[in-house]
PDB file of C-alpha atoms in Angstrom:
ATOM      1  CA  UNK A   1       0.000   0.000   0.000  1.00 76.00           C
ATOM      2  CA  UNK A   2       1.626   3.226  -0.714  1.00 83.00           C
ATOM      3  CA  UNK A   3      -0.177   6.799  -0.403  1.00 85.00           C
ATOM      4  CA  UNK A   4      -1.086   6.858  -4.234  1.00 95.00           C
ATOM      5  CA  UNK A   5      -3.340   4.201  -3.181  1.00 97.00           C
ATOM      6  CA  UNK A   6      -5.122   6.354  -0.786  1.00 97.00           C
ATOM      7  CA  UNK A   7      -5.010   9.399  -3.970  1.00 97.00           C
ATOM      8  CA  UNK A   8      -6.897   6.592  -5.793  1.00 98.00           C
ATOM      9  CA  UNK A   9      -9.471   5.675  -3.274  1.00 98.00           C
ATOM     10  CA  UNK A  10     -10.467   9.160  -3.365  1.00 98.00           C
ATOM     11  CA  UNK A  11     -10.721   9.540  -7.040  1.00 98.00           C
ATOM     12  CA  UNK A  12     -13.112   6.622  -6.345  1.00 98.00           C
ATOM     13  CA  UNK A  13     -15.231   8.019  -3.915  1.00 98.00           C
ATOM     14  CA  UNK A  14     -15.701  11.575  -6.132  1.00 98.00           C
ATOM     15  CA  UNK A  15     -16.834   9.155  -8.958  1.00 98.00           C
ATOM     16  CA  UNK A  16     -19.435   7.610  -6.741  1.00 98.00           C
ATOM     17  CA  UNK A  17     -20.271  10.494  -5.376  1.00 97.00           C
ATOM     18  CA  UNK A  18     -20.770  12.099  -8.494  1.00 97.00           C
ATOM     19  CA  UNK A  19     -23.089   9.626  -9.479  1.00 96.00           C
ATOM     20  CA  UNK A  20     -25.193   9.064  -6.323  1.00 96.00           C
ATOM     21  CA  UNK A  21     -26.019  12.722  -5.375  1.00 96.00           C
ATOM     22  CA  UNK A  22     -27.737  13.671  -8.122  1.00 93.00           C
ATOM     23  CA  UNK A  23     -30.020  10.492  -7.581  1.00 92.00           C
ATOM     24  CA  UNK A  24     -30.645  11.333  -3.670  1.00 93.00           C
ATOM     25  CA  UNK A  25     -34.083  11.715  -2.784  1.00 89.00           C
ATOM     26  CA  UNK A  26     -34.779  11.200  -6.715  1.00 81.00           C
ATOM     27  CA  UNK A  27     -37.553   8.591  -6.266  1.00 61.00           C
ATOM     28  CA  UNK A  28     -40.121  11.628  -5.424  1.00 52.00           C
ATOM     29  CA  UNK A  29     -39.889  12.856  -8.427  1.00 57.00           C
ATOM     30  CA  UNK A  30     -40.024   9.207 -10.139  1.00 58.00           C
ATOM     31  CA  UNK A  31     -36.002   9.345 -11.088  1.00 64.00           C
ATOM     32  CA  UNK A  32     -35.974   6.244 -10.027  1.00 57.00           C
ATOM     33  CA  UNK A  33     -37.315   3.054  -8.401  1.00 63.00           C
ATOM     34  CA  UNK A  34     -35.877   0.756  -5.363  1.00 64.00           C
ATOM     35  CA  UNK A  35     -35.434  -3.045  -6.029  1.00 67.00           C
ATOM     36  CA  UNK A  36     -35.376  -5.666  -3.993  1.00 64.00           C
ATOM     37  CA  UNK A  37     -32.840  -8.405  -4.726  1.00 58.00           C
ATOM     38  CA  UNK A  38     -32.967 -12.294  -3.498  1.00 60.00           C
ATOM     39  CA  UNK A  39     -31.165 -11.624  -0.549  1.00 62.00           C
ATOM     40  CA  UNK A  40     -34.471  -8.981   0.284  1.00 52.00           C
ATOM     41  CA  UNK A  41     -31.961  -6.062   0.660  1.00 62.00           C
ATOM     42  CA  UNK A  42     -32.583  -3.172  -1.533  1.00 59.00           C
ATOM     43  CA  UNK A  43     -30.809  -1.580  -4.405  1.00 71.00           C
ATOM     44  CA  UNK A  44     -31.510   1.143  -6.818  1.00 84.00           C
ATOM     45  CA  UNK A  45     -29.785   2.701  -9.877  1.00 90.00           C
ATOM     46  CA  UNK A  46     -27.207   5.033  -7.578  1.00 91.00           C
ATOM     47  CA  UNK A  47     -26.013   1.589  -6.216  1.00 92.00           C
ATOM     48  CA  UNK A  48     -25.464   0.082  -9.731  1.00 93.00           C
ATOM     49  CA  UNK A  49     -23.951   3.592 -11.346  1.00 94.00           C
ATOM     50  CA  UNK A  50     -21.832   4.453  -8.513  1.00 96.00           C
ATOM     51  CA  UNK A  51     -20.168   0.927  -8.302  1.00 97.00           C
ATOM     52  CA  UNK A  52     -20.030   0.397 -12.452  1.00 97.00           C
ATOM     53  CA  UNK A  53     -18.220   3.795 -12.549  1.00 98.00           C
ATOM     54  CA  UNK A  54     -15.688   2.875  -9.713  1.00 98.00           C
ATOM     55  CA  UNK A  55     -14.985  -0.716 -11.310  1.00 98.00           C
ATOM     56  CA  UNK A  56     -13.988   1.036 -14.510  1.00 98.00           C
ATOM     57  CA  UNK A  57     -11.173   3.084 -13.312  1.00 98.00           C
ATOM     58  CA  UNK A  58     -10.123   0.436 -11.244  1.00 98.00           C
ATOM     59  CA  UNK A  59      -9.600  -2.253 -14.293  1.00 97.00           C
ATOM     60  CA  UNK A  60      -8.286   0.581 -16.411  1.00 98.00           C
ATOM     61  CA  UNK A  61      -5.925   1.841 -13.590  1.00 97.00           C
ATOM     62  CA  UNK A  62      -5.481  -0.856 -11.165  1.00 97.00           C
ATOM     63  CA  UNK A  63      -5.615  -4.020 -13.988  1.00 97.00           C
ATOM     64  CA  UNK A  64      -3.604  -6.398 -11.723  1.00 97.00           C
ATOM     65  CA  UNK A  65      -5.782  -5.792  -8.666  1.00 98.00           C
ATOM     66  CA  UNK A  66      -9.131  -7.608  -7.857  1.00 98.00           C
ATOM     67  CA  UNK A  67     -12.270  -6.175  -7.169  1.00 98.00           C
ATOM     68  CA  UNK A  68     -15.524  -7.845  -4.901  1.00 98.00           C
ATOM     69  CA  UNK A  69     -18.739  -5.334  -5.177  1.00 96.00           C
ATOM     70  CA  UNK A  70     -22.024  -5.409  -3.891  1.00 92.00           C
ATOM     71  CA  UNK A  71     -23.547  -5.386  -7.369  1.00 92.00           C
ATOM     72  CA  UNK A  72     -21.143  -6.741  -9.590  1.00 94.00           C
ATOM     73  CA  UNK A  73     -19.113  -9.856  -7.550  1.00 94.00           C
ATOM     74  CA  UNK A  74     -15.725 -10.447  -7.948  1.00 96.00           C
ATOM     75  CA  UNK A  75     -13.003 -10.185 -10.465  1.00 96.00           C
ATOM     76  CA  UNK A  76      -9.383 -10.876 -10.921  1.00 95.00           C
ATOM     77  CA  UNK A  77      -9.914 -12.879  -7.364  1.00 92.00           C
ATOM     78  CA  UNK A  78      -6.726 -14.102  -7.238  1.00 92.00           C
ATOM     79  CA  UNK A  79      -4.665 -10.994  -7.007  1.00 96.00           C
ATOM     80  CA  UNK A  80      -3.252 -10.426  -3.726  1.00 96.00           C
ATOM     81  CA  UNK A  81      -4.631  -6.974  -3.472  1.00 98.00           C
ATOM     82  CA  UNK A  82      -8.733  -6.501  -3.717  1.00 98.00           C
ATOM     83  CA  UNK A  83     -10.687  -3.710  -3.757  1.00 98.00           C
ATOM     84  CA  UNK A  84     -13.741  -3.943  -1.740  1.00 98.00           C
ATOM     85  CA  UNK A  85     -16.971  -1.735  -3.120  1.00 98.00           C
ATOM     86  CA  UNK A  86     -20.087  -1.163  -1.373  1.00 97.00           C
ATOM     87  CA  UNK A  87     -21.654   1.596  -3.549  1.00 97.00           C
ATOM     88  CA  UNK A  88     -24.657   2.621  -1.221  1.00 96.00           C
ATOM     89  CA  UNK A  89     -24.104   0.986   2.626  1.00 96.00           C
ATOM     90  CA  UNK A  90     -27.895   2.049   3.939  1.00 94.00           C
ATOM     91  CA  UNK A  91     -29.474   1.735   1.005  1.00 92.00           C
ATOM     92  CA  UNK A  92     -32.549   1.554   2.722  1.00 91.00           C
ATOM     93  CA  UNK A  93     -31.767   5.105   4.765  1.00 93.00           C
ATOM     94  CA  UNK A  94     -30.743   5.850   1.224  1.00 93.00           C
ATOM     95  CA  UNK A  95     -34.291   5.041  -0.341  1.00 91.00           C
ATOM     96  CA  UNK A  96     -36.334   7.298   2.388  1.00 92.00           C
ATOM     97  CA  UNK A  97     -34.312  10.190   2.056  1.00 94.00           C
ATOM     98  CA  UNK A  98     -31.826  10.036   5.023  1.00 95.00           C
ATOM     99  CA  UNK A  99     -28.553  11.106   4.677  1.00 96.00           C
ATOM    100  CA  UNK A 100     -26.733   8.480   6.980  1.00 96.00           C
ATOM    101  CA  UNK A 101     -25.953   6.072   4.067  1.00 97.00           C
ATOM    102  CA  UNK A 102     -22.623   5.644   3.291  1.00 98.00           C
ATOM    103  CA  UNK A 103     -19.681   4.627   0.112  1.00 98.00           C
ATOM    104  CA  UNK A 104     -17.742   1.967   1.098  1.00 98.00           C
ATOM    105  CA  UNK A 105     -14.090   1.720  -0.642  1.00 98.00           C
ATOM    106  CA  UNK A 106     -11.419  -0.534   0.707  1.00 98.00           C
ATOM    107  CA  UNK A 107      -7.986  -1.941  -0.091  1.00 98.00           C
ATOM    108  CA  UNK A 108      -7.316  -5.617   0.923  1.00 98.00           C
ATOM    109  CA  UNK A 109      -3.987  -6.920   0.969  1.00 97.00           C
ATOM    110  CA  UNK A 110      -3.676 -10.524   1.357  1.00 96.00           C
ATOM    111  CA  UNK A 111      -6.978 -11.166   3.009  1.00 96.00           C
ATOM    112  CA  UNK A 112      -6.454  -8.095   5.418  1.00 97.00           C
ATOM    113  CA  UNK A 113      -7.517  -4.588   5.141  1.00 98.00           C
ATOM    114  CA  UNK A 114      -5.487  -1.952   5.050  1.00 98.00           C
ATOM    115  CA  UNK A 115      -6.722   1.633   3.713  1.00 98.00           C
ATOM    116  CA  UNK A 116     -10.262   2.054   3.987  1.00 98.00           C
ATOM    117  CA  UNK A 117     -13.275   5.100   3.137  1.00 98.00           C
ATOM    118  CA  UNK A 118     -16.123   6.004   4.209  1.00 98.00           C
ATOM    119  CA  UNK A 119     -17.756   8.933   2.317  1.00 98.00           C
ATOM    120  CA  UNK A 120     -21.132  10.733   3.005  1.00 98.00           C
ATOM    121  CA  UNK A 121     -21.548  12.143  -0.259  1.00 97.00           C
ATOM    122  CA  UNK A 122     -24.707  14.099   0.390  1.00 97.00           C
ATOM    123  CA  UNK A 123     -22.792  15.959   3.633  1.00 97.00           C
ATOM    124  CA  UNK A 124     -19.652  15.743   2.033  1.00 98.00           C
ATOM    125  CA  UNK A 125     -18.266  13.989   4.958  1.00 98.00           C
ATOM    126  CA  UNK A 126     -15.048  11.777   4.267  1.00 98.00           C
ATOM    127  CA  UNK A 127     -13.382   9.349   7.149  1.00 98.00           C
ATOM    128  CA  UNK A 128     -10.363   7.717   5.511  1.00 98.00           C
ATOM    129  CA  UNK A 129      -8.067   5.429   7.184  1.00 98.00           C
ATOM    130  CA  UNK A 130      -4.749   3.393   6.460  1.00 96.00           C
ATOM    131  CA  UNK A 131      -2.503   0.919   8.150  1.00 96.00           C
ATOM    132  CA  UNK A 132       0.318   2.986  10.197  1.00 94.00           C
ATOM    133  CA  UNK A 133      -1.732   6.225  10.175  1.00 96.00           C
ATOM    134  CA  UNK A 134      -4.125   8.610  12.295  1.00 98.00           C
ATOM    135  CA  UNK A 135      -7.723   8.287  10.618  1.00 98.00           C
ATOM    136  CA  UNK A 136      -9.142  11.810   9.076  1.00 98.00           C
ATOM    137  CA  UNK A 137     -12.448  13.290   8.365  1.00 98.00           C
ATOM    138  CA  UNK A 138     -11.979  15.491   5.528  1.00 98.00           C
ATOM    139  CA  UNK A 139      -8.550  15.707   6.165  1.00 97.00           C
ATOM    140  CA  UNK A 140      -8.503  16.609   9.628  1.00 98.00           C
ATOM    141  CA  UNK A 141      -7.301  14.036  12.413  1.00 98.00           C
ATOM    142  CA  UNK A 142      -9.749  12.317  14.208  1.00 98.00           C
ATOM    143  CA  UNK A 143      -9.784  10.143  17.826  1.00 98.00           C
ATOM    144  CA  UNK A 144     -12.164   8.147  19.441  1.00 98.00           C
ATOM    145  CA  UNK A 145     -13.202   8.440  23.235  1.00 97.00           C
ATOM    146  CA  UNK A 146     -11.921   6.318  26.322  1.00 97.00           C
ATOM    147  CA  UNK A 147     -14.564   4.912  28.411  1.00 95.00           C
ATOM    148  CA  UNK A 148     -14.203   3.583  32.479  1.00 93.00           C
ATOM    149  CA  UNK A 149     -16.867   1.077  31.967  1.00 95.00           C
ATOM    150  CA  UNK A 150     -19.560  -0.465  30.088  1.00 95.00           C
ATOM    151  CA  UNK A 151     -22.328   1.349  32.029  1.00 94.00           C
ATOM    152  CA  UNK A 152     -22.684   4.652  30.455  1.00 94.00           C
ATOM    153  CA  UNK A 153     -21.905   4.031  26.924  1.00 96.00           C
ATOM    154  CA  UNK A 154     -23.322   5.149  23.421  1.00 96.00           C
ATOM    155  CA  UNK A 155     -24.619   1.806  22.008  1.00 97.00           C
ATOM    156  CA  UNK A 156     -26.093   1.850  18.273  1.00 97.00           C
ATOM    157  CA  UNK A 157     -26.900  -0.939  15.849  1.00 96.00           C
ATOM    158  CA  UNK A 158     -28.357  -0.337  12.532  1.00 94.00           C
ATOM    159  CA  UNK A 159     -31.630  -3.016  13.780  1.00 91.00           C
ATOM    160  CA  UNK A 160     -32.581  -5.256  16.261  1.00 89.00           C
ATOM    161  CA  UNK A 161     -34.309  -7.547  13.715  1.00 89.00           C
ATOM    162  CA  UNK A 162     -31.176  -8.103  12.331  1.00 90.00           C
ATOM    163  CA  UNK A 163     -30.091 -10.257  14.874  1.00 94.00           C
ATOM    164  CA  UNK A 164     -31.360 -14.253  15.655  1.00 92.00           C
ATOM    165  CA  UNK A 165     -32.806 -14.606  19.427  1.00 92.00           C
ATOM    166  CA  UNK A 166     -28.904 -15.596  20.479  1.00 93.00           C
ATOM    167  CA  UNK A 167     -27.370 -12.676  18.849  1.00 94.00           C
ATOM    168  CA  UNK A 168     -30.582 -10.645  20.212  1.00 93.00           C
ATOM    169  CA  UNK A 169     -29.915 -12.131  23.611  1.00 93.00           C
ATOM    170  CA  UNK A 170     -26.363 -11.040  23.445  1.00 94.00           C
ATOM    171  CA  UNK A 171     -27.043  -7.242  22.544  1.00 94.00           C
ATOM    172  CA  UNK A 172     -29.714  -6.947  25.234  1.00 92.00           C
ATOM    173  CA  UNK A 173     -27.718  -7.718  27.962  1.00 93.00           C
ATOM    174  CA  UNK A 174     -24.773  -5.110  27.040  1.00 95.00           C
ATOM    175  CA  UNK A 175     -27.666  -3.033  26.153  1.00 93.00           C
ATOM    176  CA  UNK A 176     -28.985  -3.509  30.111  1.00 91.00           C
ATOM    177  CA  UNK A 177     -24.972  -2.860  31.018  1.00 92.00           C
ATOM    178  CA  UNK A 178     -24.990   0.629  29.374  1.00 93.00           C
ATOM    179  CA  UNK A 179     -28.341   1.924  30.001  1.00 92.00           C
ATOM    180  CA  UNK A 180     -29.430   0.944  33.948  1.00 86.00           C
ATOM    181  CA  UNK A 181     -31.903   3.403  33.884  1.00 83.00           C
ATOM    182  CA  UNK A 182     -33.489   2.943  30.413  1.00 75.00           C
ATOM    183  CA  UNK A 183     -32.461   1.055  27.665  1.00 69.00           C
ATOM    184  CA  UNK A 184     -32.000   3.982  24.763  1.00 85.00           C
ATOM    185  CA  UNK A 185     -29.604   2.125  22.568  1.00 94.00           C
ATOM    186  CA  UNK A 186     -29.023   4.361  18.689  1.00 94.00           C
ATOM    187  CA  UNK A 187     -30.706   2.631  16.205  1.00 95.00           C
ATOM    188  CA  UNK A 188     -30.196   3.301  12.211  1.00 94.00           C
ATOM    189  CA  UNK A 189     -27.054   4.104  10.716  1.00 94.00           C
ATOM    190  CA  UNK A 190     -25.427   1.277   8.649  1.00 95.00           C
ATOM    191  CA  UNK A 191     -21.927   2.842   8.220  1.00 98.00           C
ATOM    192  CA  UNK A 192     -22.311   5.899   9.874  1.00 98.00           C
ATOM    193  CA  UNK A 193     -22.564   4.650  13.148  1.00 98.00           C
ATOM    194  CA  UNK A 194     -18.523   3.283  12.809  1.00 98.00           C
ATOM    195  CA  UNK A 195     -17.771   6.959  11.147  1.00 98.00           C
ATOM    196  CA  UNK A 196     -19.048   8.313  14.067  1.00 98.00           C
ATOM    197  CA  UNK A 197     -17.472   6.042  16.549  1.00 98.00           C
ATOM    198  CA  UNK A 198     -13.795   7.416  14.445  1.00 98.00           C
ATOM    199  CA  UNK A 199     -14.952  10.674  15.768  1.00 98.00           C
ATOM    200  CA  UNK A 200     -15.552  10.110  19.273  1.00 98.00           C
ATOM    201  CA  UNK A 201     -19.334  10.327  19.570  1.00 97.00           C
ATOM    202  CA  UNK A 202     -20.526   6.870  19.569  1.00 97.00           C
ATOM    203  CA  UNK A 203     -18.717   4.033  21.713  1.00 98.00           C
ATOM    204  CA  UNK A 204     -19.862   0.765  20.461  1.00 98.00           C
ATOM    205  CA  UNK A 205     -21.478  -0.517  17.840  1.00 98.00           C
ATOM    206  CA  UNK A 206     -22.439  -4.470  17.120  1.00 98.00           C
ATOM    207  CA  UNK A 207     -23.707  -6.108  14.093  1.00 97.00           C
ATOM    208  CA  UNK A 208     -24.349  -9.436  12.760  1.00 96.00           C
ATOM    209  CA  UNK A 209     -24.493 -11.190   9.336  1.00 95.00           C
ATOM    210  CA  UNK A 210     -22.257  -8.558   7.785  1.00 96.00           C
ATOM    211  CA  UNK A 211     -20.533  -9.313   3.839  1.00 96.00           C
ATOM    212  CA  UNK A 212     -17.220  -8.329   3.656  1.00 97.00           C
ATOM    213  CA  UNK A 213     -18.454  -4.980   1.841  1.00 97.00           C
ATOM    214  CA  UNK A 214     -20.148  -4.221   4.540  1.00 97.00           C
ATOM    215  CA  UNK A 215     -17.346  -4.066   7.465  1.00 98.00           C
ATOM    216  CA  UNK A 216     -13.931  -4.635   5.210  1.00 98.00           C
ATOM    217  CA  UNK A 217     -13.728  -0.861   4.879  1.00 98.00           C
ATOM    218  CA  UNK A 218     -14.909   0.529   8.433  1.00 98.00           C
ATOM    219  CA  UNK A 219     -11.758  -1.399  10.220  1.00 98.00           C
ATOM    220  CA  UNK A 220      -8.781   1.154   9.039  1.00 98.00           C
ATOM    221  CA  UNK A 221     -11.262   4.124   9.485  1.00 98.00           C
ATOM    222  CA  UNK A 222     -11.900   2.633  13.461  1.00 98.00           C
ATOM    223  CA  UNK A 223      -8.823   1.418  14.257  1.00 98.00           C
ATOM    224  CA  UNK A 224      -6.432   4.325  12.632  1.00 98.00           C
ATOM    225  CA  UNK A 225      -8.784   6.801  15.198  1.00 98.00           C
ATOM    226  CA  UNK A 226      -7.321   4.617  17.859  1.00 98.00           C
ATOM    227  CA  UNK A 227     -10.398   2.396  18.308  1.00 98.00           C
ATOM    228  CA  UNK A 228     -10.506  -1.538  17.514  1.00 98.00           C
ATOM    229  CA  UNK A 229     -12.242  -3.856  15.645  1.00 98.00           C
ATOM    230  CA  UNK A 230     -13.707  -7.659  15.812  1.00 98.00           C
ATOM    231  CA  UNK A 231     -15.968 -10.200  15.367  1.00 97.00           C
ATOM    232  CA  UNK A 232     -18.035 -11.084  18.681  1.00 96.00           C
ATOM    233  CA  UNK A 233     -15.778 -13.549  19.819  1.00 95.00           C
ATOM    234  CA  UNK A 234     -13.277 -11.207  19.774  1.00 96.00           C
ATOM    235  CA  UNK A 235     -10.945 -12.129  16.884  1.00 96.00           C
ATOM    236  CA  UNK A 236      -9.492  -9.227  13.986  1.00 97.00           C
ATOM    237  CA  UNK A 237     -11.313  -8.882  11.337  1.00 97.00           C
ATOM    238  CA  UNK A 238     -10.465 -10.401   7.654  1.00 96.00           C
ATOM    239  CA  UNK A 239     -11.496 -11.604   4.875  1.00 96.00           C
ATOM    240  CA  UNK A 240     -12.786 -14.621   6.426  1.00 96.00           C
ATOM    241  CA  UNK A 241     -14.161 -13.540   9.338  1.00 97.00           C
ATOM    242  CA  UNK A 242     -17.814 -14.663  10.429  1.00 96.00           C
ATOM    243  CA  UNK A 243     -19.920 -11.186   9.728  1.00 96.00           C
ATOM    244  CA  UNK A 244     -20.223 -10.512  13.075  1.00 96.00           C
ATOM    245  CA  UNK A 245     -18.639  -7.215  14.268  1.00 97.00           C
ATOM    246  CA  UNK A 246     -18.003  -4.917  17.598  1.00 98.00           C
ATOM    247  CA  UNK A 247     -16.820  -1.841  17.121  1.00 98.00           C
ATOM    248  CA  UNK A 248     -14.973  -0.311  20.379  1.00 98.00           C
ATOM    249  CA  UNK A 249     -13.856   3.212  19.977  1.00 98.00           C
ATOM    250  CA  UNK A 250     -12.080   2.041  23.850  1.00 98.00           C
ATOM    251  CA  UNK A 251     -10.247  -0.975  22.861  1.00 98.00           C
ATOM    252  CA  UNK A 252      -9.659  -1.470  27.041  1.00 97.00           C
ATOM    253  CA  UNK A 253     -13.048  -2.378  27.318  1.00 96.00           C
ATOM    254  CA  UNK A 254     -13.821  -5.531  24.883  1.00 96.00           C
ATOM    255  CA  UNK A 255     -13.153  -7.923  27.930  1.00 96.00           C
ATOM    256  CA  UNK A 256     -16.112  -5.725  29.556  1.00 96.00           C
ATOM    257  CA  UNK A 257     -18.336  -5.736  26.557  1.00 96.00           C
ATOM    258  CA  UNK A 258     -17.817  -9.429  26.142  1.00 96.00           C
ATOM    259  CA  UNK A 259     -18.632 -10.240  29.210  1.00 95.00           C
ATOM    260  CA  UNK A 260     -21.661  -8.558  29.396  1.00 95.00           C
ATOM    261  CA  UNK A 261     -23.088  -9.965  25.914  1.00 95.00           C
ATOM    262  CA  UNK A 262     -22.303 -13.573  27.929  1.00 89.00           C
ATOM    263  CA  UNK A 263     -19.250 -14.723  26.301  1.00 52.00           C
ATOM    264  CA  UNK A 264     -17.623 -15.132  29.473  1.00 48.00           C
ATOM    265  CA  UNK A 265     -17.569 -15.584  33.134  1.00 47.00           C
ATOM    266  CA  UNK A 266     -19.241 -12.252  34.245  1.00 45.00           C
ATOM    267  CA  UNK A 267     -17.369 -10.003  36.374  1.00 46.00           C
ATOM    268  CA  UNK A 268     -19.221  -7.933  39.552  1.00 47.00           C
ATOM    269  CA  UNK A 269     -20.163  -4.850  37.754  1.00 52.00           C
ATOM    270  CA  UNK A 270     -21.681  -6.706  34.966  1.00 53.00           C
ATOM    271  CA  UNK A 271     -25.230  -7.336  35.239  1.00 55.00           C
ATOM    272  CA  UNK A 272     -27.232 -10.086  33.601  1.00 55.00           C
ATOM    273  CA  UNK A 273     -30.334  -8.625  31.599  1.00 53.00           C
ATOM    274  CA  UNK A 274     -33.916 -10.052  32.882  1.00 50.00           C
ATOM    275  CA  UNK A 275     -37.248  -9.712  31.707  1.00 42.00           C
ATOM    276  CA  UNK A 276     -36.796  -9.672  28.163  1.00 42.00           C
ATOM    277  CA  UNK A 277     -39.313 -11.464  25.810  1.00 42.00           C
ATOM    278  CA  UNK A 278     -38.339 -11.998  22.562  1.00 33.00           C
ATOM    279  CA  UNK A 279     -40.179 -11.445  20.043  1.00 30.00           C
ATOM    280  CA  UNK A 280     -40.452 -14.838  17.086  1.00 31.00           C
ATOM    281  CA  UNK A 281     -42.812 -12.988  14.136  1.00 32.00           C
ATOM    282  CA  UNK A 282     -40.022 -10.046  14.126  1.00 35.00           C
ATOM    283  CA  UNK A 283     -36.926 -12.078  15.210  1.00 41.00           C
ATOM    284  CA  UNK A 284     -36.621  -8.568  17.150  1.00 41.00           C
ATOM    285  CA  UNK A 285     -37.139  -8.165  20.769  1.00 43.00           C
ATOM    286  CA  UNK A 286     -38.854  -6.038  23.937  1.00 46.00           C
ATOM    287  CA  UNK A 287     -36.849  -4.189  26.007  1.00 41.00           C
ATOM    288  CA  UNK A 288     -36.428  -4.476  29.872  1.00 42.00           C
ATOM    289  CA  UNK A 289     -37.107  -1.110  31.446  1.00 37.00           C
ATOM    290  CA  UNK A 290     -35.097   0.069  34.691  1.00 39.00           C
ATOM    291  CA  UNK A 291     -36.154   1.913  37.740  1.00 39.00           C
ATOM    292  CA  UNK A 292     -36.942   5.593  36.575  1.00 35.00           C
TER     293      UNK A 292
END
């Protein structure tokens, strides 16, 4: 990886850009129509531009690396450097108008990655990170925030019904760790949640059944802000890892936070959720509530 690799990345996420913000909030004035593809996700015509016009420069400037989009699969996939695309992360925040939908652009070298984008191209927002260097938002240095304990932290997850009755298990009782009072976990966000995290505002995030487009590019932009990275058993992320992902902007407290979720013997301060009910039509859910 040198730093004409992060020059290029950029190029890459002005192309997409280009292409997916003259498309935002296009479907109310019949620009366009949202698809729903066999996996039930959506997708719509900024997903398909933006990641046709990034594969293009890559094979014509990058013809011995690979590429693995969203829309498009994988090419050249035995090249030891791969270029990860997720056009539109929150495609769905993307379809109802919210600007907290995210490109996705990272480098992969040998299975691992190492330079990785996120770009709000609606608020012009840009976290880019890279092996051996401090994560920036549009340039600027960014760090995320230490944290004492569990209890007291800024949760978020993009949904609840994302997550099987284990998994929703799991996220309840760190949820009932950081919220005693009342659970008020941050929900929504795809991508922007980690972005965030870079910046110091949000303190944990946890998600499950991820593709590698989804999380390949958010661990440079975490972990070059001085925040860490890993699946929930608490293993680095790469190419082969399981799609589930903590994000820790406090990499002191992953002991704590997998404790809590019930991955090991709990420690005093860690309390065990109670009361929950989950919830089988949704695969979401209900909330314990704490003395007011």
């Amino acid at each position: 990886m040198t730093p004409a690799d992060l020059e290029f990345a950029n190029r890459l996420a002005d192309a997409a850009g280009s292409v997916i913000r003259p498309l935002f909030r296009g479907d109310a004035k019949g620009d366009w129509e949202a698809e729903t593809k066999e996996d039930s996700s959506a997708v719509t015509e900024a997903d398909r531009g933006a990641e046709a016009v990034m594969r293009k420069m890559i094979e014509e400037e990058r013809p011995g690396d690979g590429i693995i989009g969203e829309e498009y699969g994988r090419t050249n996939e035995g090249a030891g450097r791969q270029w990860v695309l997720d056009p539109i992360d929150g495609t769905q925040s993307f379809v109802a108008g919210r600007a907290i939908f995210g490109t996705l652009i990272a480098l992969m070298q040998d299975g691992w990655p190492v330079l990785g984008i996120i770009d709000q191209p609606v608020q012009r927002e840009r976290w880019a990170g890279r092996v051996g260097e401090t994560t920036t938002l549009n340039g600027h240095a960014v760090k995320t925030r230490a944290c004492r304990a569990v209890e007291g932290m800024s949760m978020a997850t993009t949904s609840p019904h994302c997550f099987s009755a284990d998994e929703a298990d799991a996220w309840l009782n760190v949820v009932t760790n950081a919220y005693p009072k009342k659970p008020w976990p941050i929900y929504g966000g795809d991508c922007y949640n980690y972005a965030l995290l870079a910046s110091g505002h949000i303190d944990l995030v946890m998600e499950s059944g991820l593709k590698l487009h989804d999380y390949a590019a958010l661990v440079p932009v975490v972990e070059g802000a001085g925040g860490m990275m890993s699946d929930w058993q608490g293993n680095p992320l790469d190419a082969d890892s399981d799609g589930s992902v903590i994000a820790l902007g406090d990499p002191a407290r992953l002991e704590d936070v997998l404790a809590a979720m019930g991955s090991s013997e709990m420690p005093a301060n860690v309390r065990e959720a109670s009361d929950t009910s989950i919830l089988p039509s949704s695969g979401g859910f209900s909330f314990p509530l704490g003395d007011d």
